[in-house]
Amino acid sequence: MRAAMAVIPLMLLISASAFAGGEIQNVRHWTAPDQTRIVFDVSDGIVFTVHKETGRVFIDFQDTTLKDSLPSTIDMKKPAIEKIVLGRSPGDVLRAELHIPEGAESKVFRLKRFQDRPERVVVDLRLPALEKKESETRQAVKKDRRERIVIIDPGHGGDDPGALGRHGTKEKDVVLQIGRKLRDELNGREGYRAFLTRNGDYYVPFRKRVTIAKEYGADLFVSIHADAVKGTHARGSSVYALSLSGASNEAARLLATNENLSDIIGGVSEEESGEETDAILLNMFQTNTINRSMLFGSTVLDRLGDVGNIKFASVQHAPFRVLKLPDIPSVLVETAYISNPEEEKLLKHRLHQQKIAGAIADAITEFLPAEETGGPDGKIVKKGRSGREDRTAVALYPVKRGETLAGIAKKHDTTLAVLLKLNDMKIDDPLLWGRKIKVPAADSGEEAVQPKKTAGSREPASKRHFLTYRVKKGDSLGRIAREKQVALQVLLEANDMKRGDPLFVGRLLKIPVAGTAADTATAAEKPKKATANGREKMIYYRVKRGDNLTEIARRHHTSVENLMALNSIKRGDPLYVNRRIRVPSPSAP
């Protein structure tokens, strides 16, 4: 027996004549795994009422016509909706009849005109049983996890396209493609599992994105976006972390303002768009989590510098709603400027998308090594690697008053992840003054310690031919593999390494070479041709609009660190257009 009909008047005491000529201009839909959204684009101020029965939702539009191009029946067969029937009813009423399956729930609400979007009547149709099942699945992953959990959040979606490129490229499409590639890249690495907040063209409210991350028990949260400005010259990647007060600069403030409008553009009802995170809870966790987010963001920036231009040399911060996760390090990555025609073209290219995904994945494995993974009890446990230990020499360094692990890592040209692994520490462990910690060995006069070989260590292959290469600051295995034209997996096997292993500055790597004879000279130790005065010959380069140190270094076959040393530049220093900087001469060795 059908339930009693409920009538919900949405506008009362308004003259129907005032809305004569009202029109349904379009009917659209967005589908998520557990729900479907129906959107009626309508004339401003249209009057309608809603009636609900078992298996039906009726929306009666007063004094309204249907655009001629729209069909009278729309077959859907989507989650929570079977079809829509549009037709006239007694009393000059245009009725939209939605056929929904048993157990589906509906919510109908109005969205006022906003920016270039017309007034909309939105119907959200949900399957609570399926939502509950998905939530339970996420919580089961959290309970039984044995890998690092990374949540990837492709920005925008559905009615919110995000930024638009000059050639019509939509931000929501390219960031979903990059997000999927990042998920697949991480899932192919031992000790990591990655999940998307959305895996299709639909909008996920901020509150649900936060809920997804919490239910999975995420170790990291990465929101993927593409930037845009009015002009076409801005270029480069940037990384943002949460700020609970102001923004690091005006650009960060404007970006956060635009991104925080997504719930309005995407069409979230007022009751669903409230803040998920309690301000007191945020303040409790802000110092540790935001500091970790900044460290993680710095690692992401370093790796993105291997792929292309960098807009800001340091992590920026602003009050992004999507990053308000009190106990999960979270960053927002602006992969490139979609408003720049050149970068728009790159963002659509599959190979470039894969490079971006690979760079972010490298940063994740560097910041959060897979050896420390969550066990069934939620505690961090060690995950062995066949008893193999890294055979690079280390030294003991006495911690000084006021020092941090991040500062010590920079001082010794290494990463925070390497120090944590060497010292069997977690990122929030206290660092006591006077404690001696292990750091990669260098010519520093510190007490050297050489790790012992273990029984599980493998000897290198004796029948293959190799060059040797000394690792420099800023190197990554991916970059070395590309420069030496060797497959990354071959390089890993030649050096008895796995993805995520730390790469120490000064370490000697074996580079497999073709042929019958091996050149065993160390690449970093080959004799250099001396100039007349015994120094490397320099020229001056004038900085152009859009330049950054990474790109300039690449063009002049040198490193960012070398450029910084030559020109007394520090990380974060602005690089002004027309500034003259010293670079190695093309004729220099």
PDB file of C-alpha atoms in Angstrom, residues 383-589:
ATOM      1  CA  LYS A 383      58.129  -4.356   7.570  1.00  0.00           C
ATOM      2  CA  GLY A 384      61.376  -6.149   6.747  1.00  0.00           C
ATOM      3  CA  ARG A 385      62.970  -6.438   3.308  1.00  0.00           C
ATOM      4  CA  SER A 386      64.544  -9.908   3.236  1.00  0.00           C
ATOM      5  CA  GLY A 387      66.954  -8.903   5.993  1.00  0.00           C
ATOM      6  CA  ARG A 388      68.740  -6.500   3.668  1.00  0.00           C
ATOM      7  CA  GLU A 389      70.253  -3.325   5.097  1.00  0.00           C
ATOM      8  CA  ASP A 390      71.574  -0.298   3.282  1.00  0.00           C
ATOM      9  CA  ARG A 391      75.363  -0.494   3.132  1.00  0.00           C
ATOM     10  CA  THR A 392      76.015   3.245   2.867  1.00  0.00           C
ATOM     11  CA  ALA A 393      78.251   4.572   5.633  1.00  0.00           C
ATOM     12  CA  VAL A 394      76.650   6.746   8.289  1.00  0.00           C
ATOM     13  CA  ALA A 395      78.001   9.068  10.973  1.00  0.00           C
ATOM     14  CA  LEU A 396      76.866  10.000  14.478  1.00  0.00           C
ATOM     15  CA  TYR A 397      75.711  13.588  14.959  1.00  0.00           C
ATOM     16  CA  PRO A 398      75.097  15.126  18.423  1.00  0.00           C
ATOM     17  CA  VAL A 399      71.832  17.083  18.483  1.00  0.00           C
ATOM     18  CA  LYS A 400      72.269  20.725  19.503  1.00  0.00           C
ATOM     19  CA  ARG A 401      69.857  22.810  21.526  1.00  0.00           C
ATOM     20  CA  GLY A 402      66.925  24.055  19.424  1.00  0.00           C
ATOM     21  CA  GLU A 403      67.590  21.793  16.435  1.00  0.00           C
ATOM     22  CA  THR A 404      64.856  19.891  14.568  1.00  0.00           C
ATOM     23  CA  LEU A 405      65.080  16.762  12.443  1.00  0.00           C
ATOM     24  CA  ALA A 406      64.099  18.776   9.384  1.00  0.00           C
ATOM     25  CA  GLY A 407      66.922  21.243  10.021  1.00  0.00           C
ATOM     26  CA  ILE A 408      69.442  18.451  10.575  1.00  0.00           C
ATOM     27  CA  ALA A 409      68.289  16.781   7.341  1.00  0.00           C
ATOM     28  CA  LYS A 410      68.928  19.970   5.377  1.00  0.00           C
ATOM     29  CA  LYS A 411      72.282  20.459   7.073  1.00  0.00           C
ATOM     30  CA  HIS A 412      73.419  17.005   5.930  1.00  0.00           C
ATOM     31  CA  ASP A 413      71.946  17.182   2.419  1.00  0.00           C
ATOM     32  CA  THR A 414      69.443  14.417   3.090  1.00  0.00           C
ATOM     33  CA  THR A 415      65.722  14.028   3.713  1.00  0.00           C
ATOM     34  CA  LEU A 416      63.575  13.756   6.803  1.00  0.00           C
ATOM     35  CA  ALA A 417      62.455  10.267   5.733  1.00  0.00           C
ATOM     36  CA  VAL A 418      66.068   9.050   5.577  1.00  0.00           C
ATOM     37  CA  LEU A 419      66.819  10.302   9.107  1.00  0.00           C
ATOM     38  CA  LEU A 420      63.651   8.687  10.472  1.00  0.00           C
ATOM     39  CA  LYS A 421      64.593   5.355   8.898  1.00  0.00           C
ATOM     40  CA  LEU A 422      68.241   5.476   9.997  1.00  0.00           C
ATOM     41  CA  ASN A 423      67.272   6.179  13.600  1.00  0.00           C
ATOM     42  CA  ASP A 424      64.179   3.987  13.811  1.00  0.00           C
ATOM     43  CA  MET A 425      62.104   7.054  14.723  1.00  0.00           C
ATOM     44  CA  LYS A 426      58.585   8.325  14.066  1.00  0.00           C
ATOM     45  CA  ILE A 427      58.042  11.891  12.981  1.00  0.00           C
ATOM     46  CA  ASP A 428      56.494  12.979  16.267  1.00  0.00           C
ATOM     47  CA  ASP A 429      59.141  11.350  18.517  1.00  0.00           C
ATOM     48  CA  PRO A 430      60.902  13.870  20.817  1.00  0.00           C
ATOM     49  CA  LEU A 431      64.404  14.970  19.787  1.00  0.00           C
ATOM     50  CA  LEU A 432      66.482  15.331  22.946  1.00  0.00           C
ATOM     51  CA  TRP A 433      69.403  17.748  23.164  1.00  0.00           C
ATOM     52  CA  GLY A 434      72.740  15.891  23.240  1.00  0.00           C
ATOM     53  CA  ARG A 435      71.368  12.715  21.680  1.00  0.00           C
ATOM     54  CA  LYS A 436      73.579  11.223  18.957  1.00  0.00           C
ATOM     55  CA  ILE A 437      71.644  10.373  15.823  1.00  0.00           C
ATOM     56  CA  LYS A 438      72.746   8.675  12.614  1.00  0.00           C
ATOM     57  CA  VAL A 439      73.197  10.830   9.515  1.00  0.00           C
ATOM     58  CA  PRO A 440      74.638   9.990   6.072  1.00  0.00           C
ATOM     59  CA  ALA A 441      78.434  10.073   6.337  1.00  0.00           C
ATOM     60  CA  ALA A 442      80.268  13.005   4.774  1.00  0.00           C
ATOM     61  CA  ASP A 443      83.618  14.724   5.174  1.00  0.00           C
ATOM     62  CA  SER A 444      82.360  16.394   8.336  1.00  0.00           C
ATOM     63  CA  GLY A 445      84.711  15.056  10.985  1.00  0.00           C
ATOM     64  CA  GLU A 446      81.814  13.275  12.697  1.00  0.00           C
ATOM     65  CA  GLU A 447      82.227   9.830  14.184  1.00  0.00           C
ATOM     66  CA  ALA A 448      81.835   7.383  11.294  1.00  0.00           C
ATOM     67  CA  VAL A 449      79.785   4.199  11.604  1.00  0.00           C
ATOM     68  CA  GLN A 450      79.785   1.580   8.817  1.00  0.00           C
ATOM     69  CA  PRO A 451      76.714  -0.711   8.864  1.00  0.00           C
ATOM     70  CA  LYS A 452      77.510  -4.405   8.686  1.00  0.00           C
ATOM     71  CA  LYS A 453      76.436  -6.638   5.843  1.00  0.00           C
ATOM     72  CA  THR A 454      73.679  -9.057   6.732  1.00  0.00           C
ATOM     73  CA  ALA A 455      73.295 -12.687   5.788  1.00  0.00           C
ATOM     74  CA  GLY A 456      70.501 -11.757   3.437  1.00  0.00           C
ATOM     75  CA  SER A 457      72.623  -9.277   1.470  1.00  0.00           C
ATOM     76  CA  ARG A 458      73.127 -10.124  -2.190  1.00  0.00           C
ATOM     77  CA  GLU A 459      76.434  -9.729  -3.969  1.00  0.00           C
ATOM     78  CA  PRO A 460      76.357  -7.777  -7.231  1.00  0.00           C
ATOM     79  CA  ALA A 461      76.374  -9.656 -10.524  1.00  0.00           C
ATOM     80  CA  SER A 462      79.963 -10.222 -11.627  1.00  0.00           C
ATOM     81  CA  LYS A 463      79.412 -10.835 -15.316  1.00  0.00           C
ATOM     82  CA  ARG A 464      77.696  -7.553 -16.149  1.00  0.00           C
ATOM     83  CA  HIS A 465      79.488  -4.313 -17.012  1.00  0.00           C
ATOM     84  CA  PHE A 466      78.883  -1.104 -15.110  1.00  0.00           C
ATOM     85  CA  LEU A 467      79.780   2.532 -14.848  1.00  0.00           C
ATOM     86  CA  THR A 468      79.714   4.031 -11.382  1.00  0.00           C
ATOM     87  CA  TYR A 469      77.932   7.257 -10.501  1.00  0.00           C
ATOM     88  CA  ARG A 470      78.189   9.303  -7.309  1.00  0.00           C
ATOM     89  CA  VAL A 471      74.800  10.615  -6.124  1.00  0.00           C
ATOM     90  CA  LYS A 472      74.533  14.406  -5.933  1.00  0.00           C
ATOM     91  CA  LYS A 473      72.182  16.570  -3.915  1.00  0.00           C
ATOM     92  CA  GLY A 474      68.770  16.762  -5.593  1.00  0.00           C
ATOM     93  CA  ASP A 475      69.185  13.463  -7.452  1.00  0.00           C
ATOM     94  CA  SER A 476      66.425  10.881  -7.594  1.00  0.00           C
ATOM     95  CA  LEU A 477      66.564   7.373  -9.025  1.00  0.00           C
ATOM     96  CA  GLY A 478      64.060   8.354 -11.706  1.00  0.00           C
ATOM     97  CA  ARG A 479      66.183  11.301 -12.829  1.00  0.00           C
ATOM     98  CA  ILE A 480      69.397   9.237 -12.854  1.00  0.00           C
ATOM     99  CA  ALA A 481      67.682   6.468 -14.845  1.00  0.00           C
ATOM    100  CA  ARG A 482      66.472   8.994 -17.433  1.00  0.00           C
ATOM    101  CA  GLU A 483      69.871  10.703 -17.733  1.00  0.00           C
ATOM    102  CA  LYS A 484      71.732   7.398 -18.082  1.00  0.00           C
ATOM    103  CA  GLN A 485      69.085   5.962 -20.444  1.00  0.00           C
ATOM    104  CA  VAL A 486      68.480   2.862 -18.374  1.00  0.00           C
ATOM    105  CA  ALA A 487      65.197   1.411 -17.093  1.00  0.00           C
ATOM    106  CA  LEU A 488      64.441   2.276 -13.466  1.00  0.00           C
ATOM    107  CA  GLN A 489      63.829  -1.386 -12.592  1.00  0.00           C
ATOM    108  CA  VAL A 490      67.218  -2.355 -14.080  1.00  0.00           C
ATOM    109  CA  LEU A 491      68.905   0.382 -12.025  1.00  0.00           C
ATOM    110  CA  LEU A 492      67.165  -0.856  -8.859  1.00  0.00           C
ATOM    111  CA  GLU A 493      68.227  -4.472  -9.470  1.00  0.00           C
ATOM    112  CA  ALA A 494      71.819  -3.501 -10.267  1.00  0.00           C
ATOM    113  CA  ASN A 495      72.108  -1.765  -6.905  1.00  0.00           C
ATOM    114  CA  ASP A 496      70.091  -4.266  -4.843  1.00  0.00           C
ATOM    115  CA  MET A 497      67.463  -1.599  -4.140  1.00  0.00           C
ATOM    116  CA  LYS A 498      63.692  -1.295  -4.027  1.00  0.00           C
ATOM    117  CA  ARG A 499      61.414   1.669  -4.681  1.00  0.00           C
ATOM    118  CA  GLY A 500      61.325   3.891  -1.611  1.00  0.00           C
ATOM    119  CA  ASP A 501      64.864   3.054  -0.450  1.00  0.00           C
ATOM    120  CA  PRO A 502      66.735   6.193   0.712  1.00  0.00           C
ATOM    121  CA  LEU A 503      69.229   7.657  -1.755  1.00  0.00           C
ATOM    122  CA  PHE A 504      72.170   9.148   0.140  1.00  0.00           C
ATOM    123  CA  VAL A 505      74.255  11.989  -1.244  1.00  0.00           C
ATOM    124  CA  GLY A 506      77.695  10.631  -2.108  1.00  0.00           C
ATOM    125  CA  ARG A 507      76.528   7.040  -2.539  1.00  0.00           C
ATOM    126  CA  LEU A 508      78.087   5.191  -5.500  1.00  0.00           C
ATOM    127  CA  LEU A 509      75.542   3.640  -7.851  1.00  0.00           C
ATOM    128  CA  LYS A 510      76.264   1.022 -10.486  1.00  0.00           C
ATOM    129  CA  ILE A 511      74.960   2.032 -13.922  1.00  0.00           C
ATOM    130  CA  PRO A 512      74.542  -0.960 -16.288  1.00  0.00           C
ATOM    131  CA  VAL A 513      76.118  -0.338 -19.699  1.00  0.00           C
ATOM    132  CA  ALA A 514      75.973  -2.199 -22.997  1.00  0.00           C
ATOM    133  CA  GLY A 515      79.136  -3.598 -24.607  1.00  0.00           C
ATOM    134  CA  THR A 516      81.962  -5.901 -23.615  1.00  0.00           C
ATOM    135  CA  ALA A 517      84.060  -3.601 -21.485  1.00  0.00           C
ATOM    136  CA  ALA A 518      83.132  -1.568 -18.455  1.00  0.00           C
ATOM    137  CA  ASP A 519      84.323   1.896 -17.766  1.00  0.00           C
ATOM    138  CA  THR A 520      84.789   1.785 -14.016  1.00  0.00           C
ATOM    139  CA  ALA A 521      85.717   5.417 -13.565  1.00  0.00           C
ATOM    140  CA  THR A 522      83.393   7.263 -11.207  1.00  0.00           C
ATOM    141  CA  ALA A 523      81.306   9.816 -13.124  1.00  0.00           C
ATOM    142  CA  ALA A 524      81.666  12.405 -10.383  1.00  0.00           C
ATOM    143  CA  GLU A 525      85.457  11.856 -10.207  1.00  0.00           C
ATOM    144  CA  LYS A 526      86.420  12.089 -13.894  1.00  0.00           C
ATOM    145  CA  PRO A 527      89.094  14.744 -14.468  1.00  0.00           C
ATOM    146  CA  LYS A 528      87.806  18.132 -15.582  1.00  0.00           C
ATOM    147  CA  LYS A 529      89.406  20.413 -18.110  1.00  0.00           C
ATOM    148  CA  ALA A 530      90.832  23.385 -16.314  1.00  0.00           C
ATOM    149  CA  THR A 531      90.245  26.909 -17.548  1.00  0.00           C
ATOM    150  CA  ALA A 532      93.016  29.457 -17.747  1.00  0.00           C
ATOM    151  CA  ASN A 533      92.650  30.479 -14.129  1.00  0.00           C
ATOM    152  CA  GLY A 534      91.902  26.963 -12.864  1.00  0.00           C
ATOM    153  CA  ARG A 535      88.221  27.744 -12.234  1.00  0.00           C
ATOM    154  CA  GLU A 536      85.049  26.776 -14.038  1.00  0.00           C
ATOM    155  CA  LYS A 537      84.207  29.370 -16.687  1.00  0.00           C
ATOM    156  CA  MET A 538      81.038  31.388 -16.039  1.00  0.00           C
ATOM    157  CA  ILE A 539      78.686  33.557 -18.077  1.00  0.00           C
ATOM    158  CA  TYR A 540      75.735  35.729 -17.074  1.00  0.00           C
ATOM    159  CA  TYR A 541      72.118  34.832 -17.808  1.00  0.00           C
ATOM    160  CA  ARG A 542      69.250  37.344 -17.644  1.00  0.00           C
ATOM    161  CA  VAL A 543      66.098  35.957 -15.977  1.00  0.00           C
ATOM    162  CA  LYS A 544      62.998  35.944 -18.216  1.00  0.00           C
ATOM    163  CA  ARG A 545      59.316  35.984 -17.257  1.00  0.00           C
ATOM    164  CA  GLY A 546      58.236  32.519 -16.097  1.00  0.00           C
ATOM    165  CA  ASP A 547      61.785  31.315 -15.358  1.00  0.00           C
ATOM    166  CA  ASN A 548      62.663  29.379 -12.215  1.00  0.00           C
ATOM    167  CA  LEU A 549      65.940  27.999 -10.900  1.00  0.00           C
ATOM    168  CA  THR A 550      65.052  24.409 -11.777  1.00  0.00           C
ATOM    169  CA  GLU A 551      64.461  25.237 -15.435  1.00  0.00           C
ATOM    170  CA  ILE A 552      67.539  27.499 -15.677  1.00  0.00           C
ATOM    171  CA  ALA A 553      69.713  24.780 -14.102  1.00  0.00           C
ATOM    172  CA  ARG A 554      68.390  22.208 -16.531  1.00  0.00           C
ATOM    173  CA  ARG A 555      69.065  24.450 -19.535  1.00  0.00           C
ATOM    174  CA  HIS A 556      72.651  25.076 -18.448  1.00  0.00           C
ATOM    175  CA  HIS A 557      73.413  21.461 -17.471  1.00  0.00           C
ATOM    176  CA  THR A 558      73.985  22.190 -13.800  1.00  0.00           C
ATOM    177  CA  SER A 559      72.143  21.755 -10.495  1.00  0.00           C
ATOM    178  CA  VAL A 560      69.873  24.112  -8.598  1.00  0.00           C
ATOM    179  CA  GLU A 561      72.234  23.901  -5.634  1.00  0.00           C
ATOM    180  CA  ASN A 562      75.161  25.019  -7.821  1.00  0.00           C
ATOM    181  CA  LEU A 563      73.184  28.024  -9.105  1.00  0.00           C
ATOM    182  CA  MET A 564      72.187  28.959  -5.547  1.00  0.00           C
ATOM    183  CA  ALA A 565      75.813  28.759  -4.384  1.00  0.00           C
ATOM    184  CA  LEU A 566      77.130  30.737  -7.365  1.00  0.00           C
ATOM    185  CA  ASN A 567      74.602  33.526  -6.833  1.00  0.00           C
ATOM    186  CA  SER A 568      74.201  33.491  -3.016  1.00  0.00           C
ATOM    187  CA  ILE A 569      70.522  32.581  -3.381  1.00  0.00           C
ATOM    188  CA  LYS A 570      68.561  30.873  -0.605  1.00  0.00           C
ATOM    189  CA  ARG A 571      65.479  28.702  -1.017  1.00  0.00           C
ATOM    190  CA  GLY A 572      62.391  30.918  -1.108  1.00  0.00           C
ATOM    191  CA  ASP A 573      64.269  33.983  -2.395  1.00  0.00           C
ATOM    192  CA  PRO A 574      62.313  35.730  -5.188  1.00  0.00           C
ATOM    193  CA  LEU A 575      63.714  35.451  -8.705  1.00  0.00           C
ATOM    194  CA  TYR A 576      63.095  38.804 -10.354  1.00  0.00           C
ATOM    195  CA  VAL A 577      62.654  39.251 -14.103  1.00  0.00           C
ATOM    196  CA  ASN A 578      65.789  40.765 -15.741  1.00  0.00           C
ATOM    197  CA  ARG A 579      68.036  39.785 -12.820  1.00  0.00           C
ATOM    198  CA  ARG A 580      71.491  38.688 -14.029  1.00  0.00           C
ATOM    199  CA  ILE A 581      72.681  35.419 -12.523  1.00  0.00           C
ATOM    200  CA  ARG A 582      75.915  33.467 -13.037  1.00  0.00           C
ATOM    201  CA  VAL A 583      75.687  30.128 -14.883  1.00  0.00           C
ATOM    202  CA  PRO A 584      78.334  27.705 -16.235  1.00  0.00           C
ATOM    203  CA  SER A 585      79.494  28.552 -19.745  1.00  0.00           C
ATOM    204  CA  PRO A 586      78.264  26.147 -22.484  1.00  0.00           C
ATOM    205  CA  SER A 587      81.907  25.525 -23.374  1.00  0.00           C
ATOM    206  CA  ALA A 588      82.781  24.633 -19.788  1.00  0.00           C
ATOM    207  CA  PRO A 589      83.144  20.918 -19.045  1.00  0.00           C
TER     208      PRO A 589
END
